[in-house]
Amino acid sequence: MAISKFNYNSFNVTPVAGKALSFNSDADGFSTAGASSMVLIKTLTASSSSTLSFVHGSSSVVLDDTYPVYLFKLINIHSSGDSVTMKVNFRDGGSAYDASKTSTYFRTSHRENDTETVFGYAGGGDLANATGEQQISGGLGNGNDESGSGHMYLFNPSSTTFVKHFFGVTQAVAATPQTEQAFFGGYCNTTSAIDGVQFSLHGSNTMDAGTIKLYGIADS
Amino acid sequence: MALSKVDFNNINVTPAASKALKWNASANGFETGDIGGSMVLLKTLTASDEANRQFHTGTSGVVLDDTYSSYIWKFIDIHPETNAAQFTFNGSADAGSNYNVTKTTTHFAASHAEDNSEAQIAYDTGRDLAQQTGAQNISNEVGSGNDECGVGTLQLFNPSSTTFVKHFICTTNFYHASDLVLNNYIAGYFNTTSAITGIIFSMSSGNFNGTIKMYGIL
């Protein structure tokens, strides 16, 4: 019995590497289509790490105009020290993470023993055209089961026209102990491209464990 | 020379718009479906000195029905032509003829000036809505300087429901005309049991530039 197989170039559509064969929007022909619009670019795992850095062109990291929006997910970041905040900074040329930023920071928290609840702006966590690190969490506890998680969006980092906006939310077991949710947003006040993002903990503390994943939100 | 091509309806499966052709679960035939991942880009609209941008189901490839459980829009570098204009959105329940669905919403924002003269978080009673049909403000007064713009995300849940109101959650970050950053949090619901079939984005005054992308979440 003859076996009839379709050849890749027998379909009335131009083959595109890595894309799937799909019906077009009118369902009367073929086209090519990609998978999900959220593409995992890189995973970094902490192991007594002072910093975790995502640098365009290094270790398969893409952080340019390939994607219009980038999303970082921080998963169970565990601090070596007690009551230590998570930080982020941005590279806008050269090797230093020192882009000038103006940002906001507010938080809500609730102690496990119910003795305190907080909701309010936290002036110690914001920046006013400053080049230092942006605080992105409350002070993490370092108990065995304590950690912090969250996410951060970075928009159009390669623009040389506009400032570069970022915003995010983190949730942590703070040292008190208490739950603490932090909300931060701001912009890198530069028209230079941002080509690197670095996460760290306050002071000389290290990330003993945890994962940070970088996703690109696809343009097409 | 004759070209031999496989026609779309020669495959033993019913064609479905924008769906992929993939092997079935038994790997003994074809079926249509989505391929990997749960976030699907549906449409990109670019504004270049435009008054508004509309996403209406059935128009220009836009899907806004029960195909997806929720929809996300991402605004990238929204830049107004008029200084201090405000970025807004509204919904349509009548096939895009009118964008005037009744809404009840909240709006709060954190702000911080570049010169450190102001830093606060506050509920904004001037930008929330109480059973009103006007556009929902999702920024503050946006600067129109060359490098000034705003970004954000809007998620709309189950827009085709004819049982429940339609909830939305929005977070934006804008460069304010007075040289400060504003991180805005907006949420609310279209208070109707009619399906929401269209979303419009516009400035409170004047035109705007930028890109808006619409995604479906499976």
Short mmCIF file of N, CA and C in Angstrom, two decimals, chain B residues 35-185:
data_model
loop_
_atom_site.label_atom_id
_atom_site.label_comp_id
_atom_site.label_asym_id
_atom_site.label_seq_id
_atom_site.Cartn_x
_atom_site.Cartn_y
_atom_site.Cartn_z
N ILE B 35 -1.44 26.60 19.88
CA ILE B 35 -0.16 25.92 19.99
C ILE B 35 0.66 26.52 21.11
N GLY B 36 0.85 25.77 22.15
CA GLY B 36 1.77 26.15 23.20
C GLY B 36 1.51 27.52 23.79
N GLY B 37 1.51 27.62 25.09
CA GLY B 37 1.37 28.91 25.73
C GLY B 37 -0.08 29.35 25.78
N SER B 38 -0.32 30.33 26.62
CA SER B 38 -1.69 30.75 26.86
C SER B 38 -1.93 32.22 26.57
N MET B 39 -0.92 32.91 26.09
CA MET B 39 -1.06 34.34 25.81
C MET B 39 -0.87 34.56 24.32
N VAL B 40 -1.92 34.99 23.66
CA VAL B 40 -1.91 35.06 22.20
C VAL B 40 -2.08 36.51 21.73
N LEU B 41 -1.13 36.98 20.95
CA LEU B 41 -1.27 38.34 20.40
C LEU B 41 -2.38 38.35 19.36
N LEU B 42 -3.35 39.23 19.56
CA LEU B 42 -4.48 39.29 18.65
C LEU B 42 -4.38 40.46 17.68
N LYS B 43 -3.89 41.59 18.17
CA LYS B 43 -3.90 42.77 17.31
C LYS B 43 -2.94 43.83 17.85
N THR B 44 -2.27 44.49 16.93
CA THR B 44 -1.45 45.64 17.28
C THR B 44 -1.98 46.85 16.54
N LEU B 45 -2.26 47.92 17.27
CA LEU B 45 -2.65 49.17 16.63
C LEU B 45 -1.64 50.24 17.00
N THR B 46 -1.19 50.95 16.00
CA THR B 46 -0.22 52.02 16.22
C THR B 46 -0.90 53.36 15.99
N ALA B 47 -0.72 54.25 16.92
CA ALA B 47 -1.28 55.59 16.79
C ALA B 47 -0.18 56.55 16.37
N SER B 48 -0.44 57.28 15.33
CA SER B 48 0.50 58.31 14.88
C SER B 48 -0.31 59.58 14.69
N ASP B 49 -0.35 60.37 15.75
CA ASP B 49 -1.16 61.59 15.77
C ASP B 49 -2.63 61.26 15.50
N GLU B 50 -3.14 60.27 16.26
CA GLU B 50 -4.52 59.80 16.08
C GLU B 50 -5.40 60.25 17.25
N ALA B 51 -6.69 60.39 16.96
CA ALA B 51 -7.64 60.78 18.00
C ALA B 51 -7.97 59.59 18.90
N ASN B 52 -8.03 58.40 18.32
CA ASN B 52 -8.35 57.22 19.13
C ASN B 52 -7.88 55.96 18.40
N ARG B 53 -7.91 54.86 19.14
CA ARG B 53 -7.66 53.53 18.58
C ARG B 53 -8.72 52.61 19.15
N GLN B 54 -9.37 51.85 18.25
CA GLN B 54 -10.50 51.01 18.67
C GLN B 54 -10.21 49.53 18.40
N PHE B 55 -10.57 48.70 19.36
CA PHE B 55 -10.50 47.25 19.21
C PHE B 55 -11.94 46.74 19.28
N HIS B 56 -12.48 46.40 18.12
CA HIS B 56 -13.87 45.94 18.10
C HIS B 56 -13.94 44.57 17.47
N THR B 57 -14.63 43.66 18.16
CA THR B 57 -14.65 42.28 17.69
C THR B 57 -15.21 42.18 16.27
N GLY B 58 -14.55 41.38 15.49
CA GLY B 58 -14.99 41.20 14.11
C GLY B 58 -14.44 42.21 13.14
N THR B 59 -13.69 43.16 13.64
CA THR B 59 -13.13 44.20 12.79
C THR B 59 -11.61 44.07 12.73
N SER B 60 -11.09 43.99 11.54
CA SER B 60 -9.64 43.95 11.34
C SER B 60 -8.96 42.84 12.14
N GLY B 61 -9.61 41.71 12.19
CA GLY B 61 -9.01 40.56 12.86
C GLY B 61 -9.11 40.56 14.37
N VAL B 62 -9.81 41.54 14.94
CA VAL B 62 -9.93 41.59 16.40
C VAL B 62 -10.96 40.56 16.88
N VAL B 63 -10.60 39.85 17.93
CA VAL B 63 -11.52 38.93 18.60
C VAL B 63 -11.77 39.46 20.00
N LEU B 64 -13.01 39.68 20.37
CA LEU B 64 -13.34 40.13 21.72
C LEU B 64 -14.69 39.49 22.08
N ASP B 65 -14.62 38.20 22.35
CA ASP B 65 -15.84 37.44 22.66
C ASP B 65 -15.47 36.32 23.62
N ASP B 66 -16.15 35.20 23.55
CA ASP B 66 -15.86 34.12 24.50
C ASP B 66 -14.73 33.20 24.02
N THR B 67 -14.02 33.61 22.99
CA THR B 67 -12.87 32.81 22.54
C THR B 67 -11.82 32.71 23.64
N TYR B 68 -11.64 33.80 24.37
CA TYR B 68 -10.66 33.84 25.46
C TYR B 68 -11.37 34.23 26.76
N SER B 69 -10.82 33.77 27.86
CA SER B 69 -11.46 34.05 29.16
C SER B 69 -11.17 35.46 29.64
N SER B 70 -10.04 35.99 29.23
CA SER B 70 -9.77 37.39 29.53
C SER B 70 -8.88 37.97 28.43
N TYR B 71 -8.82 39.28 28.40
CA TYR B 71 -8.07 39.99 27.37
C TYR B 71 -7.15 41.01 28.04
N ILE B 72 -5.97 41.16 27.49
CA ILE B 72 -5.02 42.13 28.03
C ILE B 72 -4.58 43.08 26.92
N TRP B 73 -4.58 44.35 27.25
CA TRP B 73 -4.01 45.36 26.36
C TRP B 73 -2.73 45.90 27.01
N LYS B 74 -1.73 46.10 26.20
CA LYS B 74 -0.49 46.73 26.69
C LYS B 74 -0.27 48.01 25.90
N PHE B 75 -0.06 49.10 26.63
CA PHE B 75 0.16 50.41 26.01
C PHE B 75 1.66 50.69 26.09
N ILE B 76 2.23 51.05 24.99
CA ILE B 76 3.69 51.23 24.94
C ILE B 76 4.00 52.63 24.43
N ASP B 77 4.64 53.40 25.27
CA ASP B 77 5.10 54.76 24.91
C ASP B 77 3.97 55.60 24.32
N ILE B 78 2.93 55.78 25.12
CA ILE B 78 1.81 56.65 24.73
C ILE B 78 2.25 58.10 24.92
N HIS B 79 2.22 58.84 23.85
CA HIS B 79 2.76 60.21 23.85
C HIS B 79 1.69 61.16 23.32
N PRO B 80 1.20 62.09 24.16
CA PRO B 80 0.13 62.99 23.71
C PRO B 80 0.66 64.13 22.86
N GLU B 81 -0.20 64.60 21.99
CA GLU B 81 0.14 65.81 21.22
C GLU B 81 -0.14 67.06 22.04
N THR B 82 -1.08 66.94 22.98
CA THR B 82 -1.46 68.08 23.82
C THR B 82 -0.92 67.88 25.23
N ASN B 83 -0.15 68.84 25.70
CA ASN B 83 0.44 68.70 27.04
C ASN B 83 -0.65 68.62 28.10
N ALA B 84 -0.46 67.73 29.04
CA ALA B 84 -1.36 67.55 30.19
C ALA B 84 -2.69 66.90 29.82
N ALA B 85 -2.79 66.36 28.62
CA ALA B 85 -3.98 65.57 28.29
C ALA B 85 -3.92 64.25 29.05
N GLN B 86 -5.08 63.59 29.21
CA GLN B 86 -5.17 62.37 30.01
C GLN B 86 -5.58 61.19 29.14
N PHE B 87 -4.94 60.06 29.35
CA PHE B 87 -5.20 58.85 28.57
C PHE B 87 -6.42 58.14 29.16
N THR B 88 -7.33 57.70 28.28
CA THR B 88 -8.59 57.14 28.75
C THR B 88 -8.98 55.90 27.94
N PHE B 89 -9.95 55.14 28.49
CA PHE B 89 -10.56 54.09 27.68
C PHE B 89 -12.05 54.03 28.00
N ASN B 90 -12.81 53.40 27.08
CA ASN B 90 -14.23 53.16 27.32
C ASN B 90 -14.63 51.88 26.60
N GLY B 91 -15.82 51.38 26.89
CA GLY B 91 -16.29 50.15 26.29
C GLY B 91 -17.55 50.36 25.48
N SER B 92 -17.76 49.41 24.54
CA SER B 92 -18.96 49.45 23.72
C SER B 92 -19.73 48.15 23.91
N ALA B 93 -21.05 48.29 23.99
CA ALA B 93 -21.92 47.12 24.07
C ALA B 93 -22.87 47.08 22.88
N ASP B 94 -22.61 47.93 21.89
CA ASP B 94 -23.52 47.98 20.74
C ASP B 94 -22.73 47.98 19.42
N ALA B 95 -21.82 47.03 19.34
CA ALA B 95 -21.08 46.82 18.09
C ALA B 95 -20.25 48.04 17.69
N GLY B 96 -19.82 48.78 18.65
CA GLY B 96 -18.92 49.88 18.36
C GLY B 96 -19.60 51.16 17.92
N SER B 97 -20.92 51.19 17.92
CA SER B 97 -21.62 52.43 17.55
C SER B 97 -21.42 53.50 18.61
N ASN B 98 -21.40 53.07 19.85
CA ASN B 98 -21.20 54.00 20.96
C ASN B 98 -20.25 53.38 21.98
N TYR B 99 -19.43 54.21 22.53
CA TYR B 99 -18.54 53.78 23.62
C TYR B 99 -18.99 54.55 24.87
N ASN B 100 -19.92 53.97 25.58
CA ASN B 100 -20.56 54.70 26.68
C ASN B 100 -21.17 53.76 27.71
N VAL B 101 -20.49 52.68 28.02
CA VAL B 101 -21.04 51.72 28.97
C VAL B 101 -20.89 52.26 30.40
N THR B 102 -21.90 52.05 31.20
CA THR B 102 -21.89 52.50 32.59
C THR B 102 -20.81 51.77 33.38
N LYS B 103 -20.06 52.56 34.17
CA LYS B 103 -18.95 51.99 34.94
C LYS B 103 -18.94 52.52 36.37
N THR B 104 -18.51 51.67 37.28
CA THR B 104 -18.16 52.11 38.63
C THR B 104 -16.72 51.66 38.87
N THR B 105 -15.88 52.60 39.31
CA THR B 105 -14.43 52.33 39.33
C THR B 105 -13.74 52.95 40.54
N THR B 106 -12.51 52.50 40.76
CA THR B 106 -11.61 53.14 41.73
C THR B 106 -10.37 53.61 40.99
N HIS B 107 -9.70 54.57 41.57
CA HIS B 107 -8.47 55.10 40.97
C HIS B 107 -7.61 55.65 42.10
N PHE B 108 -6.42 55.06 42.27
CA PHE B 108 -5.46 55.65 43.18
C PHE B 108 -4.10 55.65 42.53
N ALA B 109 -3.23 56.52 43.03
CA ALA B 109 -1.94 56.69 42.37
C ALA B 109 -0.87 57.08 43.37
N ALA B 110 0.33 56.59 43.09
CA ALA B 110 1.52 57.06 43.81
C ALA B 110 2.25 58.04 42.90
N SER B 111 2.75 59.11 43.47
CA SER B 111 3.46 60.11 42.67
C SER B 111 4.74 60.53 43.38
N HIS B 112 5.71 60.93 42.57
CA HIS B 112 6.99 61.37 43.12
C HIS B 112 7.64 62.32 42.12
N ALA B 113 7.96 63.52 42.59
CA ALA B 113 8.54 64.53 41.70
C ALA B 113 10.03 64.30 41.51
N GLU B 114 10.52 64.67 40.32
CA GLU B 114 11.95 64.52 40.04
C GLU B 114 12.80 65.36 41.00
N ASP B 115 12.25 66.49 41.47
CA ASP B 115 13.02 67.33 42.40
C ASP B 115 12.72 66.97 43.86
N ASN B 116 12.02 65.86 44.05
CA ASN B 116 11.72 65.33 45.39
C ASN B 116 10.79 66.23 46.19
N SER B 117 10.12 67.15 45.53
CA SER B 117 9.26 68.09 46.25
C SER B 117 7.91 67.47 46.61
N GLU B 118 7.61 66.33 46.03
CA GLU B 118 6.32 65.70 46.32
C GLU B 118 6.49 64.19 46.25
N ALA B 119 5.91 63.49 47.22
CA ALA B 119 5.91 62.03 47.20
C ALA B 119 4.72 61.57 48.02
N GLN B 120 3.78 60.86 47.37
CA GLN B 120 2.58 60.48 48.09
C GLN B 120 1.84 59.36 47.38
N ILE B 121 0.92 58.78 48.10
CA ILE B 121 -0.07 57.90 47.49
C ILE B 121 -1.43 58.39 47.94
N ALA B 122 -2.39 58.42 47.01
CA ALA B 122 -3.69 58.97 47.36
C ALA B 122 -4.77 58.42 46.45
N TYR B 123 -5.94 58.26 47.02
CA TYR B 123 -7.12 57.95 46.23
C TYR B 123 -7.51 59.20 45.46
N ASP B 124 -7.94 59.03 44.22
CA ASP B 124 -8.24 60.18 43.36
C ASP B 124 -9.72 60.20 43.03
N THR B 125 -10.46 60.96 43.80
CA THR B 125 -11.91 61.02 43.59
C THR B 125 -12.26 61.76 42.29
N GLY B 126 -11.31 62.47 41.75
CA GLY B 126 -11.57 63.18 40.50
C GLY B 126 -11.48 62.29 39.28
N ARG B 127 -10.96 61.08 39.47
CA ARG B 127 -10.76 60.21 38.31
C ARG B 127 -11.48 58.87 38.45
N ASP B 128 -12.22 58.68 39.52
CA ASP B 128 -13.02 57.46 39.59
C ASP B 128 -14.40 57.73 38.99
N LEU B 129 -15.19 56.69 38.82
CA LEU B 129 -16.52 56.83 38.24
C LEU B 129 -17.54 56.12 39.11
N ALA B 130 -18.72 56.67 39.20
CA ALA B 130 -19.82 56.05 39.96
C ALA B 130 -21.03 56.00 39.04
N GLN B 131 -21.22 54.85 38.44
CA GLN B 131 -22.33 54.63 37.50
C GLN B 131 -22.35 55.70 36.41
N GLN B 132 -21.19 55.95 35.84
CA GLN B 132 -21.09 56.95 34.79
C GLN B 132 -20.68 56.31 33.47
N THR B 133 -21.05 56.96 32.39
CA THR B 133 -20.81 56.40 31.06
C THR B 133 -19.59 57.01 30.36
N GLY B 134 -19.02 58.03 30.96
CA GLY B 134 -17.87 58.69 30.33
C GLY B 134 -16.64 57.80 30.33
N ALA B 135 -15.61 58.25 29.63
CA ALA B 135 -14.37 57.48 29.54
C ALA B 135 -13.69 57.41 30.90
N GLN B 136 -13.04 56.26 31.14
CA GLN B 136 -12.28 56.08 32.38
C GLN B 136 -10.87 56.61 32.18
N ASN B 137 -10.47 57.53 33.03
CA ASN B 137 -9.11 58.06 32.98
C ASN B 137 -8.14 57.03 33.55
N ILE B 138 -7.09 56.74 32.83
CA ILE B 138 -6.11 55.76 33.34
C ILE B 138 -4.71 56.36 33.41
N SER B 139 -4.65 57.68 33.41
CA SER B 139 -3.37 58.36 33.62
C SER B 139 -3.65 59.58 34.47
N ASN B 140 -2.70 60.49 34.47
CA ASN B 140 -2.97 61.82 34.97
C ASN B 140 -2.60 62.76 33.82
N GLU B 141 -2.18 63.97 34.12
CA GLU B 141 -1.85 64.90 33.05
C GLU B 141 -0.49 64.51 32.46
N VAL B 142 -0.52 63.97 31.27
CA VAL B 142 0.69 63.42 30.67
C VAL B 142 1.50 64.53 29.99
N GLY B 143 2.81 64.50 30.22
CA GLY B 143 3.67 65.47 29.58
C GLY B 143 3.83 65.19 28.10
N SER B 144 4.02 66.25 27.32
CA SER B 144 4.19 66.08 25.87
C SER B 144 5.60 66.42 25.41
N GLY B 145 6.53 66.57 26.36
CA GLY B 145 7.93 66.76 25.98
C GLY B 145 8.41 65.60 25.14
N ASN B 146 9.47 65.84 24.40
CA ASN B 146 9.91 64.83 23.42
C ASN B 146 10.15 63.45 24.01
N ASP B 147 10.65 63.38 25.24
CA ASP B 147 10.96 62.07 25.82
C ASP B 147 9.90 61.61 26.82
N GLU B 148 8.76 62.29 26.87
CA GLU B 148 7.74 62.01 27.88
C GLU B 148 6.63 61.12 27.30
N CYS B 149 6.23 60.13 28.08
CA CYS B 149 5.25 59.16 27.59
C CYS B 149 4.71 58.35 28.77
N GLY B 150 3.89 57.37 28.46
CA GLY B 150 3.35 56.49 29.49
C GLY B 150 3.18 55.08 28.97
N VAL B 151 3.05 54.14 29.91
CA VAL B 151 2.89 52.73 29.56
C VAL B 151 1.86 52.11 30.51
N GLY B 152 1.44 50.88 30.21
CA GLY B 152 0.55 50.22 31.15
C GLY B 152 -0.08 48.97 30.60
N THR B 153 -0.91 48.37 31.44
CA THR B 153 -1.65 47.17 31.05
C THR B 153 -3.10 47.30 31.52
N LEU B 154 -4.00 46.74 30.74
CA LEU B 154 -5.42 46.68 31.10
C LEU B 154 -5.90 45.26 30.86
N GLN B 155 -6.50 44.65 31.88
CA GLN B 155 -7.05 43.30 31.72
C GLN B 155 -8.56 43.36 31.89
N LEU B 156 -9.27 42.78 30.92
CA LEU B 156 -10.74 42.73 30.94
C LEU B 156 -11.14 41.26 31.01
N PHE B 157 -12.00 40.95 31.98
CA PHE B 157 -12.38 39.57 32.24
C PHE B 157 -13.74 39.25 31.63
N ASN B 158 -13.78 38.12 30.94
CA ASN B 158 -15.02 37.52 30.45
C ASN B 158 -15.97 38.56 29.82
N PRO B 159 -15.54 39.26 28.79
CA PRO B 159 -16.34 40.36 28.25
C PRO B 159 -17.66 39.92 27.62
N SER B 160 -17.77 38.65 27.26
CA SER B 160 -18.97 38.20 26.56
C SER B 160 -20.06 37.72 27.50
N SER B 161 -19.81 37.74 28.80
CA SER B 161 -20.82 37.26 29.74
C SER B 161 -22.11 38.07 29.62
N THR B 162 -23.21 37.35 29.59
CA THR B 162 -24.51 38.04 29.64
C THR B 162 -25.19 37.77 30.98
N THR B 163 -24.40 37.29 31.92
CA THR B 163 -24.89 37.03 33.27
C THR B 163 -24.33 38.05 34.27
N PHE B 164 -23.02 38.29 34.15
CA PHE B 164 -22.33 39.11 35.15
C PHE B 164 -21.90 40.47 34.59
N VAL B 165 -21.61 41.39 35.52
CA VAL B 165 -20.92 42.61 35.14
C VAL B 165 -19.53 42.22 34.64
N LYS B 166 -18.85 43.13 33.96
CA LYS B 166 -17.53 42.83 33.38
C LYS B 166 -16.45 43.62 34.10
N HIS B 167 -15.58 42.88 34.79
CA HIS B 167 -14.53 43.53 35.60
C HIS B 167 -13.30 43.84 34.77
N PHE B 168 -12.58 44.88 35.19
CA PHE B 168 -11.28 45.19 34.58
C PHE B 168 -10.33 45.71 35.65
N ILE B 169 -9.04 45.48 35.40
CA ILE B 169 -7.95 45.92 36.29
C ILE B 169 -6.89 46.56 35.41
N CYS B 170 -6.40 47.70 35.83
CA CYS B 170 -5.46 48.45 35.00
C CYS B 170 -4.34 49.05 35.86
N THR B 171 -3.11 48.93 35.39
CA THR B 171 -1.97 49.58 36.03
C THR B 171 -1.21 50.36 34.97
N THR B 172 -0.90 51.61 35.26
CA THR B 172 -0.15 52.42 34.29
C THR B 172 0.94 53.21 34.99
N ASN B 173 1.88 53.64 34.21
CA ASN B 173 2.97 54.47 34.70
C ASN B 173 3.16 55.61 33.69
N PHE B 174 3.02 56.85 34.13
CA PHE B 174 3.11 57.97 33.20
C PHE B 174 4.07 59.05 33.69
N TYR B 175 4.63 59.74 32.72
CA TYR B 175 5.47 60.92 32.98
C TYR B 175 4.53 62.11 33.02
N HIS B 176 4.38 62.68 34.20
CA HIS B 176 3.44 63.78 34.37
C HIS B 176 4.01 65.07 33.80
N ALA B 177 3.11 65.95 33.35
CA ALA B 177 3.52 67.21 32.73
C ALA B 177 4.34 68.08 33.66
N SER B 178 4.23 67.85 34.97
CA SER B 178 5.00 68.64 35.93
C SER B 178 6.28 67.94 36.36
N ASP B 179 6.77 67.05 35.52
CA ASP B 179 8.03 66.35 35.75
C ASP B 179 8.00 65.51 37.03
N LEU B 180 7.04 64.64 37.09
CA LEU B 180 6.98 63.65 38.17
C LEU B 180 6.45 62.34 37.61
N VAL B 181 6.74 61.26 38.31
CA VAL B 181 6.24 59.97 37.90
C VAL B 181 4.93 59.69 38.61
N LEU B 182 3.97 59.09 37.87
CA LEU B 182 2.70 58.71 38.45
C LEU B 182 2.44 57.24 38.14
N ASN B 183 2.29 56.46 39.19
CA ASN B 183 2.02 55.04 39.09
C ASN B 183 0.55 54.85 39.48
N ASN B 184 -0.29 54.58 38.47
CA ASN B 184 -1.75 54.59 38.65
C ASN B 184 -2.33 53.18 38.74
N TYR B 185 -3.31 53.00 39.61
CA TYR B 185 -4.01 51.72 39.78
C TYR B 185 -5.51 51.97 39.64
#
